[in-house]
mmCIF file of C-alpha atoms in Angstrom:
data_model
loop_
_atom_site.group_PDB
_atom_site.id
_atom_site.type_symbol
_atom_site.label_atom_id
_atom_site.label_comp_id
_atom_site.label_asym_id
_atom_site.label_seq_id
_atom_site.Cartn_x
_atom_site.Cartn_y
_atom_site.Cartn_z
ATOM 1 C CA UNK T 1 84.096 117.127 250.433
ATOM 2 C CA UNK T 2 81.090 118.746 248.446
ATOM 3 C CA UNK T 3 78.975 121.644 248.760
ATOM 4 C CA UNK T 4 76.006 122.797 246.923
ATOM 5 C CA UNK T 5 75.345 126.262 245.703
ATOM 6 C CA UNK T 6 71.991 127.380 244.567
ATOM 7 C CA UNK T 7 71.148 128.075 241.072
ATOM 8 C CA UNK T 8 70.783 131.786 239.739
ATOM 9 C CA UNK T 9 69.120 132.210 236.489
ATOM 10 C CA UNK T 10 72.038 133.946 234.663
ATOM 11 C CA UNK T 11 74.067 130.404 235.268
ATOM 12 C CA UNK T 12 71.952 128.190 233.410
ATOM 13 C CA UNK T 13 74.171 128.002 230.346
ATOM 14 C CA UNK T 14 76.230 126.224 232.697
ATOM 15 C CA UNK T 15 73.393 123.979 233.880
ATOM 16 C CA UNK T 16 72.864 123.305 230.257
ATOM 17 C CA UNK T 17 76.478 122.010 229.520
ATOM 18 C CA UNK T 18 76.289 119.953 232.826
ATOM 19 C CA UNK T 19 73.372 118.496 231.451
ATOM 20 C CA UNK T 20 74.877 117.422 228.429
ATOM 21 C CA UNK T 21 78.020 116.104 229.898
ATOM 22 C CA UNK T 22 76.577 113.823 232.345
ATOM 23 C CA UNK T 23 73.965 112.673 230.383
ATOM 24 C CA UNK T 24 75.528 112.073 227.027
ATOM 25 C CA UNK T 25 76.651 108.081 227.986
ATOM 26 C CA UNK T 26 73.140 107.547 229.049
ATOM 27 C CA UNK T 27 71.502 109.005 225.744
ATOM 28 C CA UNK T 28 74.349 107.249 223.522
ATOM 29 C CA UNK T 29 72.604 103.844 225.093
ATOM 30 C CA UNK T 30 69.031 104.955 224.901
ATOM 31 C CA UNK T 31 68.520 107.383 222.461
ATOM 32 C CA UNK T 32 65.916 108.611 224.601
ATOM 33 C CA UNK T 33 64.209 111.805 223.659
ATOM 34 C CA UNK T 34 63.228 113.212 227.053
ATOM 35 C CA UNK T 35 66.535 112.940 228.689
ATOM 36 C CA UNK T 36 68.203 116.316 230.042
ATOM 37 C CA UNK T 37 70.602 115.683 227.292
ATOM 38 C CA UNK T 38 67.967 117.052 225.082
ATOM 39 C CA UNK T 39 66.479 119.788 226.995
ATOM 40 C CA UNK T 40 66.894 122.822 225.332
ATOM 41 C CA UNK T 41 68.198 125.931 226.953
ATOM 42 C CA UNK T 42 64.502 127.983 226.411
ATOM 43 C CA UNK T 43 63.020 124.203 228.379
ATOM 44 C CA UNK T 44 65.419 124.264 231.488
ATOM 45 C CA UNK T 45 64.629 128.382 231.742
ATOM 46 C CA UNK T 46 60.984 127.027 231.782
ATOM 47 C CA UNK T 47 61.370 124.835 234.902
ATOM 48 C CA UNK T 48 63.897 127.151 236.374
ATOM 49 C CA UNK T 49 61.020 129.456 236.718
ATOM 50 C CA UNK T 50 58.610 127.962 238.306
ATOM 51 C CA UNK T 51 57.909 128.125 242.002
ATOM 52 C CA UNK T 52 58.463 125.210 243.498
ATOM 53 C CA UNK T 53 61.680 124.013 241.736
ATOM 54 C CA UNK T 54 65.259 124.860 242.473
ATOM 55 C CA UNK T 55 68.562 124.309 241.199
ATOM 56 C CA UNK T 56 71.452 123.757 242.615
ATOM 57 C CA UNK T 57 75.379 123.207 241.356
ATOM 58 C CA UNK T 58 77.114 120.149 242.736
ATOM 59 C CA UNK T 59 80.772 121.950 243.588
ATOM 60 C CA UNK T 60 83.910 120.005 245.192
ATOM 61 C CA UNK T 61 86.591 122.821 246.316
ATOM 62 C CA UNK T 62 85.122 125.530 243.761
ATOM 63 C CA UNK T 63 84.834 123.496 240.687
ATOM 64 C CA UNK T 64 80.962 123.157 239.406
ATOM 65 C CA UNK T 65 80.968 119.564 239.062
ATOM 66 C CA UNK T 66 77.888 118.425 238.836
ATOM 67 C CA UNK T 67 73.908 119.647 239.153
ATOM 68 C CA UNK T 68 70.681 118.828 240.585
ATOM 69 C CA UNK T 69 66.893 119.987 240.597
ATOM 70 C CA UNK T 70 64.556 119.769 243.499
ATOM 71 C CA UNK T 71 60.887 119.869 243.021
ATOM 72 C CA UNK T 72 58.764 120.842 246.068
ATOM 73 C CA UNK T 73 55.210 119.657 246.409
ATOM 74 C CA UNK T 74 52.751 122.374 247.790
ATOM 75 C CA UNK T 75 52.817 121.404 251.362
ATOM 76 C CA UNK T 76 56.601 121.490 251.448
ATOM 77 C CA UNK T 77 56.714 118.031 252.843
ATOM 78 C CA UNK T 78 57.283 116.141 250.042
ATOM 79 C CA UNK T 79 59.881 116.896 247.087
ATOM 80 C CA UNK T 80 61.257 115.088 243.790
ATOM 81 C CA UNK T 81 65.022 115.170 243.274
ATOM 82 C CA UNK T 82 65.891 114.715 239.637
ATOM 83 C CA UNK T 83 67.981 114.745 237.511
ATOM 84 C CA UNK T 84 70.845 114.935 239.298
ATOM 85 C CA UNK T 85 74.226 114.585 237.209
ATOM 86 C CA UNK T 86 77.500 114.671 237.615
ATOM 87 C CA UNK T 87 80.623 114.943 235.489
ATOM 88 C CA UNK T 88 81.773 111.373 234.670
ATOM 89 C CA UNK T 89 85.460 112.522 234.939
ATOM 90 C CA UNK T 90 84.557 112.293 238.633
ATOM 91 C CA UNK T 91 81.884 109.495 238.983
ATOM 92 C CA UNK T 92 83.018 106.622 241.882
ATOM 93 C CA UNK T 93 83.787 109.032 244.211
ATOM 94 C CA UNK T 94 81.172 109.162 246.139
ATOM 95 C CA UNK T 95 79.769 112.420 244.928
ATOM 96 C CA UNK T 96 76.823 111.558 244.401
ATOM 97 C CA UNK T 97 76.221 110.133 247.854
ATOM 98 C CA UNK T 98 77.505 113.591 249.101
ATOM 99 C CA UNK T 99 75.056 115.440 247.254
ATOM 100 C CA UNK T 100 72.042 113.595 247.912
ATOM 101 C CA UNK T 101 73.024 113.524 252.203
ATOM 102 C CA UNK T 102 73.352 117.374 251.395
ATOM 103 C CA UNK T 103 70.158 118.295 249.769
ATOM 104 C CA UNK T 104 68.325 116.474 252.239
ATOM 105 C CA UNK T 105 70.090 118.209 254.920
ATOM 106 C CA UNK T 106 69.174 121.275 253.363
ATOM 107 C CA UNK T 107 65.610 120.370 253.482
ATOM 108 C CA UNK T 108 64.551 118.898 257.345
ATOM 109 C CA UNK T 109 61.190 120.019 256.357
ATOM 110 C CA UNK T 110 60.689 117.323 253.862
ATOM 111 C CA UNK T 111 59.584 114.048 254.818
ATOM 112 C CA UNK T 112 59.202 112.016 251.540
ATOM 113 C CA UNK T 113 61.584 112.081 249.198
ATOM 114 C CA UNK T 114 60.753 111.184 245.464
ATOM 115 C CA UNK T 115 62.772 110.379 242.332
ATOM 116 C CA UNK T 116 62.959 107.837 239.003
ATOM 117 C CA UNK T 117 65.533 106.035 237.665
ATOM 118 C CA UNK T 118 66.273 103.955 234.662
ATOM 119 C CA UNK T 119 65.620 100.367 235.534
ATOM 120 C CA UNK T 120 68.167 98.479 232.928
ATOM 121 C CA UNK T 121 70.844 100.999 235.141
ATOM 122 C CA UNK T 122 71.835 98.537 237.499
ATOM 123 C CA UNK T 123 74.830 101.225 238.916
ATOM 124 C CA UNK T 124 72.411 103.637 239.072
ATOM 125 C CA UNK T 125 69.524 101.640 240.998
ATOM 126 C CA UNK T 126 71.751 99.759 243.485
ATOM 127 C CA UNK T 127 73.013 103.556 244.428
ATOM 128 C CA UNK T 128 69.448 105.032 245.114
ATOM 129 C CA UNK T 129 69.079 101.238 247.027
ATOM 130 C CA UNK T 130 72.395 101.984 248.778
ATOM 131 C CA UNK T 131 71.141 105.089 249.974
ATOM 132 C CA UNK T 132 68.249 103.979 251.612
ATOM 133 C CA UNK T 133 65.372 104.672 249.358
ATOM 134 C CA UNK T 134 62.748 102.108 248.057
ATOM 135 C CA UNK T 135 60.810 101.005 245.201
ATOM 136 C CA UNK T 136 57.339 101.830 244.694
ATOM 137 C CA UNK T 137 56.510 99.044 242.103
ATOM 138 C CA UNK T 138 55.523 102.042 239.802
ATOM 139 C CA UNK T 139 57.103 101.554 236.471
ATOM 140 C CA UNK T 140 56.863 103.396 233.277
ATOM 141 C CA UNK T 141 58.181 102.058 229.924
ATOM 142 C CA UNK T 142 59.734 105.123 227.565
ATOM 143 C CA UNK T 143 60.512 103.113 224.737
ATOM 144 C CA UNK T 144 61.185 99.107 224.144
ATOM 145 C CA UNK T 145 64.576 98.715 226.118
ATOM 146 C CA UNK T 146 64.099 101.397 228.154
ATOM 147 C CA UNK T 147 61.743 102.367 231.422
ATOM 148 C CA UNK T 148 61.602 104.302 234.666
ATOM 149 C CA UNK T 149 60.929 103.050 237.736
ATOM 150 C CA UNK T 150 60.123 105.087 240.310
ATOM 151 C CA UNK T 151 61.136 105.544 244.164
#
């Protein structure tokens, strides 16, 4: 079982290192220069700061396992979840599930749910399938092997 806890601004070092550890595979294979493995510490305070966006740790018993950032539109009835990343120590355990039924949970006021994934992910396309969401058909290339495609 999972919980989340939001996000206070003196934790972000530890949002930082999250960042890196979950996303390090993913920019080993890519190389990609806007992935949260690169965000610098002075970037994440950035987004931390602005209004609409939270953060919030992805905990299992009390250990901070994981992350994710929610981005509310201005009517509060739409919001973008991303990135969300987890600690690969504990990947295929259905975290990630968890988390996602949570943080929709903890917003009934939102009706459309938004987020992008990396299309050559299979894993990580079948789970946003899995959990019910849908393509838009919208899809961005970042570089030559690598694009977004959104949901």
């Amino acid at each position: 079982m999972i919980s989340l806890e939001k996000v206070q601004q003196s934790e972000l070092a530890q949002i930082h290192f999250l960042q890196k550890v979950a996303f390090e595979s993913l920019y080993d294979t890519y190389q990609d220069e806007g992935s949260p493995f690169k965000q610098t510490q002075a970037s994440l305070l950035a987004k931390f700061k602005r209004p609409l966006e939270c953060y919030f740790f992805i905990k299992q018993q009390d250990k901070r396992i994981g992350y994710l950032r929610v981005v509310m539109d201005d009517s509060g009835t739409t919001a973008k979840i991303g990135p969300i990343g987890v600690d690969p120590l504990v990947e295929g355990q259905g975290i990630g599930t968890q988390a996602m039924q949570l943080v929709e949970q903890t917003f009934p006021e939102v009706k459309e749910w938004r987020l992008s994934t990396i299309l050559q992910e299979t894993t990580l396309c079948h789970f946003y399938e899995k959990m019910g969401y849908q393509k838009t058909g919208e899809i961005v290339w970042i570089q030559e092997e690598m694009a977004l495609f959104f949901i």
